[in-house]
């Protein structure tokens, strides 16, 4: 039987660990698949995605900055995709209809709740940033019943727009003066770390019991997590678990198979992630 063809589409895409993650899931479940990395030239998402599906592509993942293009490309969207206006998983049904899902938000929630055993329910959450990465997680965080969620961004207007789109009474865009002391959970969704920086935020947002999660991951502790650990020794985690969990949810959409993720997360951490 021919291997089913999958891929991740994005730009850049060379760094993606999705092929090794999905090959691990395939081994676990006895599925046969190929999984490629496809670079999408600027403005060419629709063309590349159409060609991939025309050439026996069964489904694909989408990484930054193409999740909005994928949202526009699909025929049907899941609630998470609709609310976040982002699609990271595409599948095609037996009628040829193209479905778009967002597994980033649910993947984060699974990592927080099941892998790390951190609570979301009734927690006071601060999310930093208001770009594409944050847009993909807000709705699912809200579905997990926090007491409230404050969104803080260097450019306040972008946080206000996202808050308006989410339309949830528990979520507020906050300015520096509205930031509270000692949030239960602080999530960094800014791209400041890519330039070796920590987003400017007063230290008081972190208390002894605050937990800090960086959506990105790297070969060592992220700059943000280093900063948080230094303040009151906060417990920290990076986005490697979220990466594997979102992939597990994509795999489930494609194959209706459950996979184990714990061991794979440890292996990926040991073999270096970038
Ligand atoms: P992504 O798709 O990774 O989310 P993005 O959509 O470009 O990338 O968004 C980047 C986010 O990181 C934005 O919220 C950005 O803040 P602005 O909206 O003010 O640009 C935030 N960001 C990037 N560099 C930052 C820095 N040095 N300090 C604080 N926030 C930063």
Tab-separated table of C-alpha atoms and ligand atoms in Angstrom:
chain	number	residue	atom	x	y	z
A	1	UNK	CA	0.000	0.000	0.000
A	2	UNK	CA	1.310	3.469	-0.915
A	3	UNK	CA	2.328	5.638	1.996
A	4	UNK	CA	-0.134	8.402	2.790
A	5	UNK	CA	1.404	11.765	2.046
A	6	UNK	CA	1.501	14.535	4.672
A	7	UNK	CA	3.530	17.713	5.097
A	8	UNK	CA	4.086	20.884	7.038
A	9	UNK	CA	3.806	24.112	5.053
A	10	UNK	CA	5.397	27.347	6.239
A	11	UNK	CA	8.193	29.844	5.859
A	12	UNK	CA	10.677	29.174	7.350
A	13	UNK	CA	10.107	25.451	7.655
A	14	UNK	CA	13.575	23.877	7.656
A	15	UNK	CA	13.718	23.908	11.474
A	16	UNK	CA	10.426	22.019	11.867
A	17	UNK	CA	10.431	18.884	14.013
A	18	UNK	CA	7.004	17.819	12.786
A	19	UNK	CA	8.348	15.083	10.432
A	20	UNK	CA	10.116	13.211	13.246
A	21	UNK	CA	7.121	13.659	15.555
A	22	UNK	CA	4.648	12.249	13.030
A	23	UNK	CA	7.004	9.402	12.101
A	24	UNK	CA	7.109	8.487	15.781
A	25	UNK	CA	3.302	8.493	15.925
A	26	UNK	CA	3.207	6.367	12.759
A	27	UNK	CA	5.540	3.802	14.389
A	28	UNK	CA	3.376	3.742	17.506
A	29	UNK	CA	0.194	3.055	15.560
A	30	UNK	CA	1.535	0.977	12.650
A	31	UNK	CA	0.528	3.574	10.051
A	32	UNK	CA	2.491	4.174	6.861
A	33	UNK	CA	3.058	7.815	6.036
A	34	UNK	CA	5.477	10.210	4.436
A	35	UNK	CA	5.795	13.669	5.974
A	36	UNK	CA	7.614	16.463	4.151
A	37	UNK	CA	8.601	20.041	4.911
A	38	UNK	CA	7.396	22.400	2.180
A	39	UNK	CA	8.619	25.982	1.991
A	40	UNK	CA	5.870	28.403	0.959
A	41	UNK	CA	7.151	31.411	-0.993
A	42	UNK	CA	5.549	34.672	0.133
A	43	UNK	CA	2.016	35.026	-1.224
A	44	UNK	CA	1.953	31.495	-2.675
A	45	UNK	CA	0.122	29.544	0.030
A	46	UNK	CA	-2.986	28.726	-2.004
A	47	UNK	CA	-0.922	27.504	-4.956
A	48	UNK	CA	1.372	25.350	-2.855
A	49	UNK	CA	-1.512	23.864	-0.830
A	50	UNK	CA	-3.594	23.145	-3.947
A	51	UNK	CA	-0.646	21.436	-5.669
A	52	UNK	CA	0.099	19.341	-2.602
A	53	UNK	CA	-3.483	18.063	-2.364
A	54	UNK	CA	-3.637	17.474	-6.123
A	55	UNK	CA	-0.527	15.287	-5.874
A	56	UNK	CA	-2.041	12.797	-3.413
A	57	UNK	CA	-1.573	14.912	-0.312
A	58	UNK	CA	-3.935	13.633	2.364
A	59	UNK	CA	-3.472	16.333	4.966
A	60	UNK	CA	-0.985	18.898	6.155
A	61	UNK	CA	0.066	21.110	9.010
A	62	UNK	CA	0.669	24.797	8.698
A	63	UNK	CA	3.253	26.769	10.591
A	64	UNK	CA	3.866	30.516	10.835
A	65	UNK	CA	3.222	32.757	9.011
A	66	UNK	CA	0.699	30.819	6.903
A	67	UNK	CA	-2.019	29.959	9.446
A	68	UNK	CA	-4.216	32.865	8.353
A	69	UNK	CA	-3.799	31.868	4.685
A	70	UNK	CA	-4.802	28.322	5.607
A	71	UNK	CA	-7.860	29.718	7.378
A	72	UNK	CA	-8.907	31.387	4.107
A	73	UNK	CA	-8.117	28.237	2.096
A	74	UNK	CA	-10.354	25.646	3.793
A	75	UNK	CA	-14.046	24.906	3.115
A	76	UNK	CA	-14.998	24.103	6.729
A	77	UNK	CA	-13.560	25.244	10.043
A	78	UNK	CA	-13.660	23.825	13.564
A	79	UNK	CA	-14.801	26.120	16.399
A	80	UNK	CA	-11.237	26.568	17.597
A	81	UNK	CA	-10.114	27.523	14.077
A	82	UNK	CA	-13.056	29.916	13.641
A	83	UNK	CA	-12.475	31.638	16.964
A	84	UNK	CA	-8.726	31.947	16.517
A	85	UNK	CA	-8.954	32.713	12.789
A	86	UNK	CA	-6.046	30.355	12.313
A	87	UNK	CA	-5.719	26.873	10.862
A	88	UNK	CA	-2.743	24.621	11.639
A	89	UNK	CA	-4.218	21.307	10.441
A	90	UNK	CA	-5.877	20.552	7.110
A	91	UNK	CA	-7.628	17.322	6.239
A	92	UNK	CA	-9.721	16.222	3.283
A	93	UNK	CA	-12.862	14.137	3.755
A	94	UNK	CA	-14.204	11.393	1.500
A	95	UNK	CA	-16.270	13.969	-0.419
A	96	UNK	CA	-13.192	16.043	-1.167
A	97	UNK	CA	-14.197	18.772	1.283
A	98	UNK	CA	-11.264	20.533	2.916
A	99	UNK	CA	-11.428	20.892	6.711
A	100	UNK	CA	-9.382	23.289	8.814
A	101	UNK	CA	-8.628	22.873	12.487
A	102	UNK	CA	-6.542	24.631	15.085
A	103	UNK	CA	-4.810	22.174	17.401
A	104	UNK	CA	-2.360	24.714	18.862
A	105	UNK	CA	-4.742	25.955	21.556
A	106	UNK	CA	-5.946	22.473	22.563
A	107	UNK	CA	-2.309	21.272	22.427
A	108	UNK	CA	-1.256	23.962	24.879
A	109	UNK	CA	-4.136	23.118	27.213
A	110	UNK	CA	-3.207	19.416	27.113
A	111	UNK	CA	0.410	20.176	27.891
A	112	UNK	CA	-0.498	22.464	30.794
A	113	UNK	CA	-3.146	20.263	32.331
A	114	UNK	CA	-2.098	16.679	31.538
A	115	UNK	CA	1.688	16.795	31.169
A	116	UNK	CA	2.626	19.537	33.613
A	117	UNK	CA	-0.313	19.097	35.949
A	118	UNK	CA	-0.797	22.860	36.099
A	119	UNK	CA	-4.305	24.136	36.567
A	120	UNK	CA	-6.117	26.550	34.271
A	121	UNK	CA	-9.518	26.387	35.929
A	122	UNK	CA	-10.120	29.338	38.271
A	123	UNK	CA	-6.592	30.638	37.656
A	124	UNK	CA	-5.634	34.267	37.095
A	125	UNK	CA	-3.797	34.240	33.787
A	126	UNK	CA	-1.579	36.820	32.124
A	127	UNK	CA	-0.795	36.363	28.438
A	128	UNK	CA	2.007	38.445	26.913
A	129	UNK	CA	1.816	39.345	23.218
A	130	UNK	CA	-0.973	39.772	20.711
A	131	UNK	CA	0.395	38.293	17.482
A	132	UNK	CA	-0.426	35.128	15.573
A	133	UNK	CA	0.911	32.745	18.234
A	134	UNK	CA	-1.319	34.264	20.919
A	135	UNK	CA	-4.356	34.406	18.660
A	136	UNK	CA	-4.091	30.627	18.275
A	137	UNK	CA	-4.375	29.863	22.006
A	138	UNK	CA	-6.770	32.379	23.571
A	139	UNK	CA	-10.067	30.721	22.796
A	140	UNK	CA	-8.965	27.316	24.046
A	141	UNK	CA	-7.524	28.808	27.226
A	142	UNK	CA	-10.874	30.480	27.851
A	143	UNK	CA	-12.675	27.170	27.275
A	144	UNK	CA	-10.613	25.729	30.132
A	145	UNK	CA	-12.346	28.120	32.579
A	146	UNK	CA	-9.759	30.499	34.004
A	147	UNK	CA	-11.032	32.991	36.581
A	148	UNK	CA	-9.869	35.687	34.176
A	149	UNK	CA	-7.302	36.316	31.488
A	150	UNK	CA	-5.375	39.553	31.069
A	151	UNK	CA	-3.790	40.218	27.704
A	152	UNK	CA	-0.766	42.528	27.754
A	153	UNK	CA	1.058	43.641	24.637
A	154	UNK	CA	3.744	46.219	23.821
A	155	UNK	CA	1.227	47.691	21.362
A	156	UNK	CA	-1.984	47.928	23.368
A	157	UNK	CA	-4.206	48.474	20.322
A	158	UNK	CA	-3.469	44.930	19.067
A	159	UNK	CA	-4.445	43.449	22.431
A	160	UNK	CA	-7.673	45.449	22.307
A	161	UNK	CA	-8.514	44.115	18.843
A	162	UNK	CA	-7.920	40.493	19.909
A	163	UNK	CA	-9.992	40.998	23.040
A	164	UNK	CA	-12.842	42.390	21.011
A	165	UNK	CA	-12.658	39.406	18.651
A	166	UNK	CA	-12.740	36.873	21.492
A	167	UNK	CA	-15.739	38.641	23.047
A	168	UNK	CA	-15.443	36.907	26.414
A	169	UNK	CA	-16.230	38.775	29.633
A	170	UNK	CA	-13.344	37.030	31.433
A	171	UNK	CA	-10.764	38.463	29.071
A	172	UNK	CA	-9.412	42.045	29.260
A	173	UNK	CA	-6.645	43.847	27.385
A	174	UNK	CA	-4.541	45.567	30.031
A	175	UNK	CA	-2.143	48.499	29.994
A	176	UNK	CA	0.938	48.609	32.244
A	177	UNK	CA	-0.940	50.389	35.022
A	178	UNK	CA	-3.644	47.687	35.111
A	179	UNK	CA	-1.235	44.781	35.589
A	180	UNK	CA	-1.770	42.898	38.825
A	181	UNK	CA	0.640	41.289	41.273
A	182	UNK	CA	1.442	37.576	41.236
A	183	UNK	CA	-0.606	35.993	38.446
A	184	UNK	CA	-1.091	32.238	38.808
A	185	UNK	CA	0.016	31.568	35.237
A	186	UNK	CA	2.029	33.816	32.902
A	187	UNK	CA	2.275	32.766	29.259
A	188	UNK	CA	4.818	34.384	26.967
A	189	UNK	CA	3.489	34.514	23.414
A	190	UNK	CA	5.723	37.343	22.189
A	191	UNK	CA	8.536	36.837	19.713
A	192	UNK	CA	10.923	38.922	21.862
A	193	UNK	CA	13.002	35.814	22.628
A	194	UNK	CA	13.939	35.441	18.966
A	195	UNK	CA	16.085	38.543	19.393
A	196	UNK	CA	17.312	37.411	22.797
A	197	UNK	CA	14.974	39.741	24.681
A	198	UNK	CA	12.439	39.428	27.465
A	199	UNK	CA	9.196	41.356	26.877
A	200	UNK	CA	9.129	44.442	29.081
A	201	UNK	CA	6.817	43.610	31.948
A	202	UNK	CA	7.046	44.580	35.634
A	203	UNK	CA	8.500	41.867	37.895
A	204	UNK	CA	5.551	42.185	40.247
A	205	UNK	CA	3.409	40.077	37.875
A	206	UNK	CA	5.403	37.080	39.103
A	207	UNK	CA	5.009	35.746	42.627
A	208	UNK	CA	6.450	32.760	44.470
A	209	UNK	CA	3.703	30.501	43.173
A	210	UNK	CA	3.422	31.880	39.653
A	211	UNK	CA	3.980	29.376	36.867
A	212	UNK	CA	5.483	30.554	33.599
A	213	UNK	CA	5.075	29.045	30.157
A	214	UNK	CA	6.950	30.143	27.051
A	215	UNK	CA	5.198	29.175	23.812
A	216	UNK	CA	8.552	28.830	22.094
A	217	UNK	CA	11.231	26.259	22.859
A	218	UNK	CA	14.919	25.996	22.199
A	219	UNK	CA	17.933	23.838	22.902
A	220	UNK	CA	18.167	25.180	26.458
A	221	UNK	CA	15.970	27.264	28.735
A	222	UNK	CA	14.381	30.160	26.865
A	223	UNK	CA	15.382	33.741	27.712
A	224	UNK	CA	11.937	34.365	29.192
A	225	UNK	CA	12.024	31.223	31.326
A	226	UNK	CA	15.502	32.080	32.599
A	227	UNK	CA	14.214	35.490	33.630
A	228	UNK	CA	11.176	33.982	35.375
A	229	UNK	CA	13.225	31.364	37.239
A	230	UNK	CA	15.482	34.093	38.538
A	231	UNK	CA	12.497	35.935	39.988
A	232	UNK	CA	11.180	34.068	43.012
A	233	UNK	CA	12.281	30.742	41.519
A	234	UNK	CA	9.100	30.450	39.473
A	235	UNK	CA	8.288	27.064	37.958
A	236	UNK	CA	8.745	27.242	34.187
A	237	UNK	CA	8.020	25.208	31.049
A	238	UNK	CA	8.619	25.767	27.355
A	239	UNK	CA	6.532	25.036	24.271
A	240	UNK	CA	8.048	21.676	23.300
A	241	UNK	CA	5.215	19.833	25.031
A	242	UNK	CA	2.670	21.988	23.217
A	243	UNK	CA	4.381	21.213	19.898
A	244	UNK	CA	4.064	17.469	20.469
A	245	UNK	CA	0.504	17.710	21.800
A	246	UNK	CA	-0.734	19.786	18.866
A	247	UNK	CA	0.828	17.190	16.554
A	248	UNK	CA	-0.872	14.356	18.464
A	249	UNK	CA	-4.215	16.097	17.975
A	250	UNK	CA	-3.524	16.557	14.243
A	251	UNK	CA	-2.610	12.874	13.982
A	252	UNK	CA	-5.882	11.994	15.683
A	253	UNK	CA	-7.807	14.116	13.175
A	254	UNK	CA	-6.145	12.270	10.307
A	255	UNK	CA	-6.112	8.698	11.632
A	256	UNK	CA	-8.523	8.617	14.616
A	257	UNK	CA	-5.651	7.105	16.601
A	258	UNK	CA	-4.486	8.094	20.094
A	259	UNK	CA	-0.731	8.281	20.609
A	260	UNK	CA	1.601	8.519	23.605
A	261	UNK	CA	3.501	11.760	23.928
A	262	UNK	CA	5.485	11.715	27.203
A	263	UNK	CA	8.436	9.653	26.051
A	264	UNK	CA	8.654	11.491	22.738
A	265	UNK	CA	8.788	14.877	24.502
A	266	UNK	CA	11.729	13.629	26.606
A	267	UNK	CA	13.516	12.195	23.559
A	268	UNK	CA	13.101	15.393	21.545
A	269	UNK	CA	14.427	17.406	24.457
A	270	UNK	CA	17.491	15.175	24.697
A	271	UNK	CA	18.187	15.232	20.967
A	272	UNK	CA	18.056	19.038	20.937
A	273	UNK	CA	15.314	21.284	19.687
A	274	UNK	CA	15.663	24.417	17.688
B	1	LIG	P1	3.932	35.512	16.024
B	1	LIG	O1	3.243	35.068	14.798
B	1	LIG	O2	5.152	34.752	16.439
B	1	LIG	O3	2.970	35.707	17.149
B	1	LIG	P2	3.794	38.273	15.400
B	1	LIG	O4	2.409	38.064	14.894
B	1	LIG	O5	4.745	39.118	14.620
B	1	LIG	O6	4.553	36.920	15.610
B	1	LIG	O7	3.693	38.844	16.889
B	1	LIG	C1	4.806	39.071	17.683
B	1	LIG	C2	4.343	39.496	19.067
B	1	LIG	O8	5.488	39.631	19.897
B	1	LIG	C3	3.636	40.835	19.075
B	1	LIG	O9	2.703	40.836	20.119
B	1	LIG	C4	4.798	41.790	19.389
B	1	LIG	O10	4.415	42.993	19.988
B	1	LIG	P3	3.878	44.220	19.089
B	1	LIG	O11	2.463	43.882	18.738
B	1	LIG	O12	4.005	45.384	19.956
B	1	LIG	O13	4.782	44.258	17.875
B	1	LIG	C5	5.557	40.966	20.377
B	1	LIG	N1	6.972	41.368	20.498
B	1	LIG	C6	7.948	41.164	19.585
B	1	LIG	N2	9.124	41.630	20.058
B	1	LIG	C7	8.879	42.122	21.293
B	1	LIG	C8	9.681	42.732	22.310
B	1	LIG	N3	10.988	42.939	22.125
B	1	LIG	N4	9.087	43.095	23.463
B	1	LIG	C9	7.761	42.887	23.654
B	1	LIG	N5	6.944	42.323	22.736
B	1	LIG	C10	7.491	41.943	21.573
